Short mmCIF file of C-alpha atoms and ligand atoms in Angstrom, two decimals:
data_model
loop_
_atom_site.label_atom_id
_atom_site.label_comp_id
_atom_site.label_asym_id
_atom_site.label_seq_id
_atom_site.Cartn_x
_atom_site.Cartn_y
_atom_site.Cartn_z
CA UNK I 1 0.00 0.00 0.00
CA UNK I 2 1.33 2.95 -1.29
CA UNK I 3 0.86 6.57 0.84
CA UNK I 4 -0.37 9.39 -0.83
CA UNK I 5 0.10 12.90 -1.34
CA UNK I 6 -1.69 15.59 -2.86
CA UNK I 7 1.12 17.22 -4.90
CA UNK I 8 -0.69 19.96 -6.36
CA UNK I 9 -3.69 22.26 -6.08
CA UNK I 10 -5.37 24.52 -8.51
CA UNK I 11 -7.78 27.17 -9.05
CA UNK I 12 -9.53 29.48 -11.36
CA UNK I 13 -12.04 31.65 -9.96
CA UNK I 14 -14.07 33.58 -13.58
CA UNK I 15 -12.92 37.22 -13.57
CA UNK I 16 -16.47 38.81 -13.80
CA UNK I 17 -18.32 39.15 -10.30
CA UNK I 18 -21.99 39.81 -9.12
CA UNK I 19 -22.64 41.64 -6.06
CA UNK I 20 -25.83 41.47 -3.69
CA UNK I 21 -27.02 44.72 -4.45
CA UNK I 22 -26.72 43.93 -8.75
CA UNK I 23 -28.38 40.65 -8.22
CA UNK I 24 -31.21 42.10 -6.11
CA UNK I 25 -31.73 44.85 -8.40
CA UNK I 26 -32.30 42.74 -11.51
CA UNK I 27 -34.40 40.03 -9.67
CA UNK I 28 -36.55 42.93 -8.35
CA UNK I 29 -36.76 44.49 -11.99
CA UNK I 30 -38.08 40.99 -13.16
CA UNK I 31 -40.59 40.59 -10.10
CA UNK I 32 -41.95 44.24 -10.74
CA UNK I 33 -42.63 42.49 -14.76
CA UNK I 34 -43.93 39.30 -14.01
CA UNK I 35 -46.45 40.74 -11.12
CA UNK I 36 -47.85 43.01 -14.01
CA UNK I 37 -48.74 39.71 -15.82
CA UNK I 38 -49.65 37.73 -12.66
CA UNK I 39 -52.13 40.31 -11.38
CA UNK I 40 -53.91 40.91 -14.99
CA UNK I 41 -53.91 37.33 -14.32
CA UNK I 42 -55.26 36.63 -10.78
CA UNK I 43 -51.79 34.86 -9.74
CA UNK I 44 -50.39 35.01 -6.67
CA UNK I 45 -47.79 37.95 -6.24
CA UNK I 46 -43.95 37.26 -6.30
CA UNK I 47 -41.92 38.83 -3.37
CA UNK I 48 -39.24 40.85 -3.69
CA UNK I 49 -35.45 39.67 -2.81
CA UNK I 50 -33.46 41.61 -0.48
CA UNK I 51 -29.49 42.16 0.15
CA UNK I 52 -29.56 42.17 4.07
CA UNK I 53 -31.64 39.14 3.61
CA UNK I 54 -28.81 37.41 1.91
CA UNK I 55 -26.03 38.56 3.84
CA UNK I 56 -27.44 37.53 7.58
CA UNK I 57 -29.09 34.63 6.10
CA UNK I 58 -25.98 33.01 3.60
CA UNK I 59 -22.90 35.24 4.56
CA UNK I 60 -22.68 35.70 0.39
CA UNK I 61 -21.79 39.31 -0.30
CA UNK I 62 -20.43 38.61 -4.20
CA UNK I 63 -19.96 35.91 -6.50
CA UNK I 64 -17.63 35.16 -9.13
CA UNK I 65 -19.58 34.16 -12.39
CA UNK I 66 -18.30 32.30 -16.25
CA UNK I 67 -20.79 35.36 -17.91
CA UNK I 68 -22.61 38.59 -15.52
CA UNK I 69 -24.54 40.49 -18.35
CA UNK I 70 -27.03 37.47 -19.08
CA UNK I 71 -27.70 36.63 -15.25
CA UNK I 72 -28.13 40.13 -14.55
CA UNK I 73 -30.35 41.36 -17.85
CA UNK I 74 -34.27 41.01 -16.01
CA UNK I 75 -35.46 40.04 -19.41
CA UNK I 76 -33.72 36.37 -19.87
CA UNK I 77 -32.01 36.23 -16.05
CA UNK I 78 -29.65 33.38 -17.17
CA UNK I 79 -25.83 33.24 -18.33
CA UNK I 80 -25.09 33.85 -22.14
CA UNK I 81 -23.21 30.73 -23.08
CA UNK I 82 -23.44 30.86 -26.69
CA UNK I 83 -23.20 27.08 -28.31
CA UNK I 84 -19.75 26.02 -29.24
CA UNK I 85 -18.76 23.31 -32.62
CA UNK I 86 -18.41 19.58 -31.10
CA UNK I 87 -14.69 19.89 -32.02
CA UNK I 88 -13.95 22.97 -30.25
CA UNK I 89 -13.29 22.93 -26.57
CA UNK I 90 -16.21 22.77 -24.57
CA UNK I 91 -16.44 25.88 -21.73
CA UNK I 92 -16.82 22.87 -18.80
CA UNK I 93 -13.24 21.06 -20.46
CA UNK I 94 -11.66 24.42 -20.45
CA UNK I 95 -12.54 25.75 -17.17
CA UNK I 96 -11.71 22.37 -16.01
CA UNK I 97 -8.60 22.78 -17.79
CA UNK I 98 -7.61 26.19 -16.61
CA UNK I 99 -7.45 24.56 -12.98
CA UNK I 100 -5.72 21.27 -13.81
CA UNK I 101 -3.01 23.52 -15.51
CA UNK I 102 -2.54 25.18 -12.54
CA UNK I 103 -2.82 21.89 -10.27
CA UNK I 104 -0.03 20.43 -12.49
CA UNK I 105 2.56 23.70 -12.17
CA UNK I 106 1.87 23.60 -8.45
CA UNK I 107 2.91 19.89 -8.60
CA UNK I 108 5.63 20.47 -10.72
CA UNK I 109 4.34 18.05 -13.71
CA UNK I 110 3.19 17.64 -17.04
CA UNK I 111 0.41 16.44 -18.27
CA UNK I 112 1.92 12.98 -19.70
CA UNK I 113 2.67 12.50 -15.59
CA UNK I 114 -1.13 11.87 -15.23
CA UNK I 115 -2.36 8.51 -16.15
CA UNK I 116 -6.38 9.39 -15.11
CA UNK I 117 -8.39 12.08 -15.01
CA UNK I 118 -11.50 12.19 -12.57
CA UNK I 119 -13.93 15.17 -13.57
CA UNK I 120 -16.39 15.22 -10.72
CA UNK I 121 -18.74 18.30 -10.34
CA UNK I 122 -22.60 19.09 -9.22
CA UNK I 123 -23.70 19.35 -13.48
CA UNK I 124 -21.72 18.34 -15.91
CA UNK I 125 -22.03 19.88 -19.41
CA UNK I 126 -23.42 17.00 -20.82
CA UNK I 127 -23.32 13.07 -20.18
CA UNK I 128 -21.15 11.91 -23.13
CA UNK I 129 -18.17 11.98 -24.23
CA UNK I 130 -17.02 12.40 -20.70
CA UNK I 131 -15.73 15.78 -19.97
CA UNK I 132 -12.97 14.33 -18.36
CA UNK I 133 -11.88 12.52 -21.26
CA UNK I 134 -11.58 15.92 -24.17
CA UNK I 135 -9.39 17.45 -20.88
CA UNK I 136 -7.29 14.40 -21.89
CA UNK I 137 -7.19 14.71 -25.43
CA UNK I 138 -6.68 18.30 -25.05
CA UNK I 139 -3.87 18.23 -22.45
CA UNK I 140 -2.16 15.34 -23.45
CA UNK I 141 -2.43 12.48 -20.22
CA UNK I 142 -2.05 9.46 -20.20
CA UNK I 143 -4.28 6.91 -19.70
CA UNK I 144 -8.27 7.33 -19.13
CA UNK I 145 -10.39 9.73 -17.67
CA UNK I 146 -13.91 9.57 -16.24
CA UNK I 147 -16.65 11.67 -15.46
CA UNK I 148 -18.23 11.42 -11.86
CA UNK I 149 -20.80 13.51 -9.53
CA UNK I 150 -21.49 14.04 -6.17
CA UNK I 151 -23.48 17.14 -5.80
CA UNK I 152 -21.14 19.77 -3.53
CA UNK I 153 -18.79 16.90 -2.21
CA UNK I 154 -18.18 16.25 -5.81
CA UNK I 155 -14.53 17.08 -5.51
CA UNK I 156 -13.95 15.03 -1.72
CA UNK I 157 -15.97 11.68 -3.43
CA UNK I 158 -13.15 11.80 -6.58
CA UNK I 159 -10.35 12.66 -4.09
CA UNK I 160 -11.68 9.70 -2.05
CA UNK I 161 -11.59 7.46 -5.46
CA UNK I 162 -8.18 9.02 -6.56
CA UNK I 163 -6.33 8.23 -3.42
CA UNK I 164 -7.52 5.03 -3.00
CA UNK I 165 -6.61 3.98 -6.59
CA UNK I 166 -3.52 5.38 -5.90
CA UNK I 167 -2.85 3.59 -2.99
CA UNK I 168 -3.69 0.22 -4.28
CA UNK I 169 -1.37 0.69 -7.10
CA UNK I 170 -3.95 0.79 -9.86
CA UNK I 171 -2.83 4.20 -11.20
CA UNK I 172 0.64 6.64 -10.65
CA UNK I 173 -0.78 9.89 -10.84
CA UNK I 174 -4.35 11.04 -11.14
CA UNK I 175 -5.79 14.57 -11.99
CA UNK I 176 -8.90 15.05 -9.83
CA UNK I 177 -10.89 17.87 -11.42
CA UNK I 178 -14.20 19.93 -10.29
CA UNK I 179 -14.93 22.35 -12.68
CA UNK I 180 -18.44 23.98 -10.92
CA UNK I 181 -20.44 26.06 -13.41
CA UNK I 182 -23.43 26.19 -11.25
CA UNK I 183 -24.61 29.59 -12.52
CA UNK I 184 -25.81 27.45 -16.00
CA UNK I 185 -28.22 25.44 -13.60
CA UNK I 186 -29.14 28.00 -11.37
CA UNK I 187 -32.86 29.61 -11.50
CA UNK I 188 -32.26 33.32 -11.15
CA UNK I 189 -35.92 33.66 -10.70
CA UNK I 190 -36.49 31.94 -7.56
CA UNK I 191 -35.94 34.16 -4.61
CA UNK I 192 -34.93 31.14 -2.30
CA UNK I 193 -31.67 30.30 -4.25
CA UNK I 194 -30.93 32.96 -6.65
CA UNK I 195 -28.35 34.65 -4.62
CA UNK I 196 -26.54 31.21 -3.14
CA UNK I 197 -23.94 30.21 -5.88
CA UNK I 198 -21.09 31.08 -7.94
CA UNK I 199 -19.05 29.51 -10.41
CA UNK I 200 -15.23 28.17 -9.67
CA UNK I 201 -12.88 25.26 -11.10
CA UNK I 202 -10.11 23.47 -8.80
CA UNK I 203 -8.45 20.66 -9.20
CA UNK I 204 -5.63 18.48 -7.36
CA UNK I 205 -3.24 15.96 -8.48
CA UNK I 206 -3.20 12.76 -6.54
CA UNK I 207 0.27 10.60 -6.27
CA UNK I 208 2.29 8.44 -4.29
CA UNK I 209 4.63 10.16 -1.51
CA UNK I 210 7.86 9.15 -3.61
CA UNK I 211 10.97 8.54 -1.39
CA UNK I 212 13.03 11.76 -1.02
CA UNK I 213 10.17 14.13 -2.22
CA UNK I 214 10.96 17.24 -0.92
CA UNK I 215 8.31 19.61 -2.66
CA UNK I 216 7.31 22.34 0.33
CA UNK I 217 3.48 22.47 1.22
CA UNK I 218 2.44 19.16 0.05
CA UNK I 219 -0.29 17.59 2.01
CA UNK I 220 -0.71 13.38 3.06
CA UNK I 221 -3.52 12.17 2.62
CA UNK I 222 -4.34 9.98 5.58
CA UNK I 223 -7.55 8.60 4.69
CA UNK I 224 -10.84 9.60 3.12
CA UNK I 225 -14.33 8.75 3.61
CA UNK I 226 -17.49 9.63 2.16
CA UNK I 227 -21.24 9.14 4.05
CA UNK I 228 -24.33 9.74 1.39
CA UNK I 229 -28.19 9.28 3.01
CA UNK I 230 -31.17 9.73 0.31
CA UNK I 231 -33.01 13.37 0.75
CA UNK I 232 -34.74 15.38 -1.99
CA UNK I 233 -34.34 18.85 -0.11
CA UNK I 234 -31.95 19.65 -2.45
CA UNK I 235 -32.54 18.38 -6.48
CA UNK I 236 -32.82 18.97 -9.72
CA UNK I 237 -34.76 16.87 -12.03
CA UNK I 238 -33.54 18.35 -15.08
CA UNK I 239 -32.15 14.73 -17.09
CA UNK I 240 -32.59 12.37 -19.90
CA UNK I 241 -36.37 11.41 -19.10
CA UNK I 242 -37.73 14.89 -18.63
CA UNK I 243 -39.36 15.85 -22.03
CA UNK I 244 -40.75 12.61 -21.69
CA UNK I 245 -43.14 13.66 -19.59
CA UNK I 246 -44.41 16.46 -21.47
CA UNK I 247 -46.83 16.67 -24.37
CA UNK I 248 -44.33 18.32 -26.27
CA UNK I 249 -41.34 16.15 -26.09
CA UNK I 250 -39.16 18.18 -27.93
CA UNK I 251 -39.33 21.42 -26.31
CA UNK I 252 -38.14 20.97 -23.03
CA UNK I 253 -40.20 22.69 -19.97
CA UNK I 254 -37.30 23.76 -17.34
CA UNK I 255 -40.45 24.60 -14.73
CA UNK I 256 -39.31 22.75 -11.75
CA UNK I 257 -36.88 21.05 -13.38
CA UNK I 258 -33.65 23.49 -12.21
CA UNK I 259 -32.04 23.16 -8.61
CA UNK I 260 -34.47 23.75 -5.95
CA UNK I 261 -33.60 22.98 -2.23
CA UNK I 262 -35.82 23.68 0.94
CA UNK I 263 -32.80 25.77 2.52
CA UNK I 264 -33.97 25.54 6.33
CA UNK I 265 -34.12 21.81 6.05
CA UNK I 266 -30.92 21.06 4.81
CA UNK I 267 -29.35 23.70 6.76
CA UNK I 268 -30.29 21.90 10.11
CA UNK I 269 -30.07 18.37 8.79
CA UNK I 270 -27.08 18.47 7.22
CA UNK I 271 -25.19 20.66 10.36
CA UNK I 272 -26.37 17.75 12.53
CA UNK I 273 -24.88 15.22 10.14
CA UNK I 274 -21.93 16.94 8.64
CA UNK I 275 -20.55 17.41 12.87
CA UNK I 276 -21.04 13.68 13.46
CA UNK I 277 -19.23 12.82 10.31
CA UNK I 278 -16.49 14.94 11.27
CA UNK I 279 -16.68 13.90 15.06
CA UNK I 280 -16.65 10.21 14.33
CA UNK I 281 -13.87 10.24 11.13
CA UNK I 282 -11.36 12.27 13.37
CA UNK I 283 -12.08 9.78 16.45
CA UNK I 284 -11.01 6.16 14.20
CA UNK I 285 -7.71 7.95 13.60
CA UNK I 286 -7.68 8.74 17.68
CA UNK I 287 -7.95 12.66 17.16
CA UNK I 288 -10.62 14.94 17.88
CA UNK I 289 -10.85 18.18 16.67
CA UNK I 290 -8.85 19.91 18.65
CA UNK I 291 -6.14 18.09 16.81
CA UNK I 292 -6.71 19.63 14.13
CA UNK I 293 -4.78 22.89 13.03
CA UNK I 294 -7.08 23.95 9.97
CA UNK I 295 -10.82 23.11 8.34
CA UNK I 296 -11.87 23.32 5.25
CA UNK I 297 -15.17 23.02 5.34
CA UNK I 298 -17.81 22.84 2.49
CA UNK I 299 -18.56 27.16 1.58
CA UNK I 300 -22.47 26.87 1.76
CA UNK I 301 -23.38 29.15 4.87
CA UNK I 302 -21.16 31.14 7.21
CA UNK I 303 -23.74 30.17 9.73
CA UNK I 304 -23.86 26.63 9.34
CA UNK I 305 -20.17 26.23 9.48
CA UNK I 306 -19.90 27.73 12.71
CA UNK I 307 -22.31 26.01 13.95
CA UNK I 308 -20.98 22.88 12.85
CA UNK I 309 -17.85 23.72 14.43
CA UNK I 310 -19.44 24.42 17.93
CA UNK I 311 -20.84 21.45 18.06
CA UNK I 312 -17.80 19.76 17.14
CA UNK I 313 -15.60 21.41 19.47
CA UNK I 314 -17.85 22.58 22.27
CA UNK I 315 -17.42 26.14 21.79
CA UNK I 316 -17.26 28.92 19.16
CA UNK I 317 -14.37 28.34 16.82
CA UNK I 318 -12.63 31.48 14.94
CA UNK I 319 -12.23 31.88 10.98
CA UNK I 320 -8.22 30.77 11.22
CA UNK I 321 -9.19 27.78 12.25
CA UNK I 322 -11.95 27.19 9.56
CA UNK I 323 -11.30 29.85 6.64
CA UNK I 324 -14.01 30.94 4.41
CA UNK I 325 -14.05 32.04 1.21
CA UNK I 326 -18.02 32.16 0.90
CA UNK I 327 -18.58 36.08 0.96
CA UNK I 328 -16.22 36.60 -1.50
CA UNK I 329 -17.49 33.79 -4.31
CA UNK I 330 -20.56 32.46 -3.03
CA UNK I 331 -21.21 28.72 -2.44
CA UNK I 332 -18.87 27.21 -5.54
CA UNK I 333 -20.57 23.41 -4.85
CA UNK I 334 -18.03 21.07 -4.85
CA UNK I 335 -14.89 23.63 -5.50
CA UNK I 336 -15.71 25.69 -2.46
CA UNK I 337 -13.68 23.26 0.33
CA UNK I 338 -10.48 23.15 -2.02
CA UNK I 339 -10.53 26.95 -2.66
CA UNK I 340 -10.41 26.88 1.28
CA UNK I 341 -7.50 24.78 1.39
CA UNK I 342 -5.32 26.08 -1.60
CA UNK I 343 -5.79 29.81 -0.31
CA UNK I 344 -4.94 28.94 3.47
CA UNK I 345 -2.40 26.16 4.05
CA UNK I 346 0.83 28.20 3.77
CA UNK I 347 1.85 29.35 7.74
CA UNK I 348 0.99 25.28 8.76
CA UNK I 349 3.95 23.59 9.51
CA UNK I 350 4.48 19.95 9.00
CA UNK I 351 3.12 17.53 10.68
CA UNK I 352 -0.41 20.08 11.15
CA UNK I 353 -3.14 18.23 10.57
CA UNK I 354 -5.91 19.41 8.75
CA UNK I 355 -9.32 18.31 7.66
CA UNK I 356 -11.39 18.82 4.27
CA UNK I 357 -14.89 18.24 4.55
CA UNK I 358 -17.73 18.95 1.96
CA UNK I 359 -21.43 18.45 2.30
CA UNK I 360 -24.86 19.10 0.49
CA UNK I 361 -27.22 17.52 -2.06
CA UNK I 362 -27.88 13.85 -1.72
CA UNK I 363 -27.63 13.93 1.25
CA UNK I 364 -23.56 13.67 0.77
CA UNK I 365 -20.67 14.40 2.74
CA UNK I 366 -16.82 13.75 1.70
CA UNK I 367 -14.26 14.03 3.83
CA UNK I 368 -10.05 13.56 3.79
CA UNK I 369 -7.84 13.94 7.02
CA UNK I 370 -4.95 15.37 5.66
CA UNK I 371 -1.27 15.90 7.32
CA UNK I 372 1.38 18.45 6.11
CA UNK I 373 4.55 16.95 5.35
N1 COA E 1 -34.95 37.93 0.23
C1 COA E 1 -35.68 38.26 1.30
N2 COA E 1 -36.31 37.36 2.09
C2 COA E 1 -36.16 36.07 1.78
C3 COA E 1 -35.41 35.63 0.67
C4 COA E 1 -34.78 36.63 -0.11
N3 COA E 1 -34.03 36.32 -1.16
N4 COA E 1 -35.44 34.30 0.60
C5 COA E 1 -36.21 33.88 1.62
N5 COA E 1 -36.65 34.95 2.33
C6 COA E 1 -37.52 34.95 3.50
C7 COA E 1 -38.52 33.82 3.50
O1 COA E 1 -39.66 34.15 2.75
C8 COA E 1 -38.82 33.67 4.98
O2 COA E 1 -39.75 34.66 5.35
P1 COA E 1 -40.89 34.38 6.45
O3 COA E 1 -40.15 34.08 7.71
O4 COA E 1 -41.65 35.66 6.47
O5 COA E 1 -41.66 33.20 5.92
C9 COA E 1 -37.50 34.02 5.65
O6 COA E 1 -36.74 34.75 4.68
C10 COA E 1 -36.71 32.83 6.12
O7 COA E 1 -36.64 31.87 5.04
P2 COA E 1 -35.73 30.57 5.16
O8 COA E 1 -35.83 29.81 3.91
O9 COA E 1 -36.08 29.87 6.46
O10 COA E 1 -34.29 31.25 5.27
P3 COA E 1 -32.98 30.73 5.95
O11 COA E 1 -32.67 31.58 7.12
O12 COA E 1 -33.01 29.24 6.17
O13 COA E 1 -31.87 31.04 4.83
C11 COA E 1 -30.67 29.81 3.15
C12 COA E 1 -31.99 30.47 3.55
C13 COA E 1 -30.84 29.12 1.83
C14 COA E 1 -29.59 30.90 3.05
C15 COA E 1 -30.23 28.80 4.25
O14 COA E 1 -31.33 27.98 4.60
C16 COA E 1 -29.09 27.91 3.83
O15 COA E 1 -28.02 28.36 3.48
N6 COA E 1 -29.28 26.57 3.93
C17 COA E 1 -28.28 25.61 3.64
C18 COA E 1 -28.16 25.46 2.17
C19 COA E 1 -27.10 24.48 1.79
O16 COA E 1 -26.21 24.20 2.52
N7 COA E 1 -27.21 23.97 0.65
C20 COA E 1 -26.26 23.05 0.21
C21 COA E 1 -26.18 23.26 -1.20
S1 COA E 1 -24.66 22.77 -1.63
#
C-alpha cells in the first residue's frame, strides 16, 4: 500500500463578479414584470429579494460568475453561453482545464505524468463523451479519464476514489478535477436560491509520496471517507427522461426542473450530520478536533459552518481555524472546500493536521484527514 500525497492544487475563480445589491436589483426588476402579468392574471404575487436578507441569512456578499450580463439582464435572467462546434473545446473542459493547468505547475508536472483524469462536479455539461476525457485529449495524459458527480462533495468523493486507486497501485498519478459552473443550472428567478452560488474550477493531483520528495506544502492524505443518506431537499430533475413527460417532447419545460432545495431543512439536517461525520472520522484515527490545526469546510453558509464547528468542538471556533471564502465567491458546490485549502495552508507547519470536509445535495458528505509533510 502505497501513501499518498496531494502534490498539487489549482484554481480558477471567472474574472467577472456579481454583487448582492446587482443581483437584487435585476431580480426585483423581473418581479416588478412578471407581477404586471400575474395580477392581470389573478396569480399570486412574487416577493421581492433583499441584500440584508442574503447577507445575515448566507454570509454571500459577491460571486464570481463564467458570464454577468445574461444573469443580470431582467429580461432572460440566465448566463449567455453561446453554443460552441463539437470539435472545439467545450467551456466545462476548459474551465476544467484552466485549474488542472494550474494543479499540475503547483505539482511540478506535465500532463503525460497523469495517467487518469477524474472530472467530478454538481452538473456536468453534458453526459457523453465524458468531460474528463476531451481534458485528456486536449492536455495530453495518459491513460483514461472519467466523469463522476457528487453534488457539492463532488470534488472530496473523486479525491476519495483518486487516493484510494492510488494507494492500491492501480494508477501513478491522477488529476482530480471539479470544474463547478453552477450559474448554467441556477434559477435566477427563484428568490430562495438565486443569490446562493457562484461559479469556480479546482483541481488536485493525486500521487504516491515518492521517497526523497521534498516539494514544500504538500499535504498526506491519511484517509478519506465519504457518508451519502437519500433526501430530496436539495434536487434537480432536469435529465434524460424529462421531455418525456411532457406533451411536447421536444421542447423541453425547465419549470421545476432546475435546482431547488428547501434551505432551512438542509441547513439543520445536514449541520447535525456533517458534525457527526467529522466527530466520528477524526475519532477512528484517535484525534478529535482539537487536533486539528485547519478546516476546510464545504462554503455553503457562514452560519452553518460555525455552527458545525461548535458542536464539534464545544465552543465557538474562529475563521483561522476554519477559513471561508463564501462572501467573497458564493457557495462554488463542490470547489468551495479546495478553494479553502489552496488559499490557506501556507503558515501550517508539517506535521499540522488538517481536515477537508464537503457536504450538500444527496444527502452527501466527503471528507479527507490530511497531514502536512
Ligand atoms: N430575500 C428576502 N427574504 C427572503 C429571501 C430573499 N431572497 N429568501 C427567503 N426569504 C424569506 C422567507 O420568505 C422567509 O420569510 P418568512 O419568515 O416571512 O416566511 C424568511 O426569509 C426565512 O426563510 P428561510 O428559507 O427559512 O431562510 P434561511 O434563514 O433558512 O436562509 C438559506 C436560507 C438558503 C440561506 C439557508 O437555509 C441555507 O443556506 N441553507 C443551507 C443550504 C445548503 O447548505 N445547501 C447546500 C447546497 S450545496
Amino acid at each position: 500500500m502505497h501513501r499518498v500525497i496531494i502534490s498539487g492544487i489549482g484554481v480558477e475563480i471567472p474574472e467577472p463578479s456579481i454583487t448582492n445589491e446587482e443581483l437584487v436589483d435585476s431580480f426585483n426588476a423581473w418581479v416588478e414584470m412578471e407581477n404586471v402579468r400575474r395580477q392581470a392574471s389573478g396569480e399570486t404575487l412574487l416577493q421581492k429579494s433583499d441584500s440584508d436578507f442574503i447577507v445575515h441569512a448566507s454570509g454571500v456578499q459577491t460571486r464570481h460568475v463564467i458570464e454577468r450580463e445574461g444573469i443580470l439582464d431582467p429580461t432572460r435572467m440566465a448566463p449567455r453561453i453561446p453554443a460552441r462546434p463539437d470539435d472545439a473545446l467545450s467551456l466545462e473542459a476548459e474551465f476544467g482545464i484552466a485549474s488542472a493547468r494550474k494543479a499540475l505547475d503547483h505539482a511540478g508536472l506535465e500532463p503525460p505524468d497523469v495517467d487518469l483524469v477524474i472530472c467530478s462536479a454538481s452538473h456536468h455539461q453534458r453526459p457523453y463523451p465524458a468531460i474528463a476525457i476531451e481534458m485528456q485529449q486536449a492536455m495530453g495524459t495518459k491513460g483514461a479519464g472519467f466523469d463522476m458527480g457528487l453534488g457539492c462533495s463532488s470534488a472530496a468523493a473523486a479525491l476519495h476514489i483518486a487516493v484510494n486507486l492510488v494507494r492500491a497501485g492501480a494508477h501513478r498519478r491522477v488529476l482530480v478535477t471539479t470544474p463547478e459552473i453552477i450559474t448554467g443550472h441556477l434559477n435566477f428567478r427563484d428568490r430562495q436560491t438565486h443569490f446562493i452560488f457562484g461559479d469556480a474550477s479546482v483541481s488536485m493531483v493525486v500521487e504516491g509520496l515518492a521517497q526523497g520528495d521534498k516539494r514544500p506544502g504538500r499535504f498526506e492524505v491519511l484517509d478519506t471517507r465519504t457518508w451519502t443518506q437519500m433526501s430530496n431537499n436539495i434536487r434537480t430533475n432536469l435529465g434524460y427522461y424529462t421531455r418525456t413527460a411532457q406533451d411536447d417532447p421536444y421542447m423541453i419545460n425547465l419549470e421545476g426542473n432546475l435546482i431547488k432545495q428547501v434551505g432551512n431543512k438542509v441547513f439543520k439536517e445536514v449541520t447535525v450530520a456533517g458534525h457527526k461525520f467529522i466527530v466520528e472520522f477524526l475519532a477512528e484515527h484517535g484525534l478529535t478536533p482539537q487536533a486539528i490545526r485547519r478546516f476546510w469546510l464545504h462554503q455553503a453558509n457562514a452560519r452553518m459552518n460555525a455552527m458545525i464547528l461548535k458542536l464539534s468542538f464545544g465552543h465557538e471556533v474562529g475563521h483561522d481555524r476554519a477559513p471561508m471564502v463564501l462572501e467573497r465567491l458564493g457557495n462554488t458546490a463542490g470547489a468551495g472546500a479546495v478553494v479553502a485549502l489552496s488559499e490557506n495552508h501556507a503558515d501550517m507547519n508539517a506535521g499540522d493536521y488538517g481536515l477537508l470536509c464537503a457536504f450538500g445535495a444527496g444527502y452527501s458528505i466527503g471528507g479527507a484527514l490530511l497531514r502536512m509533510l
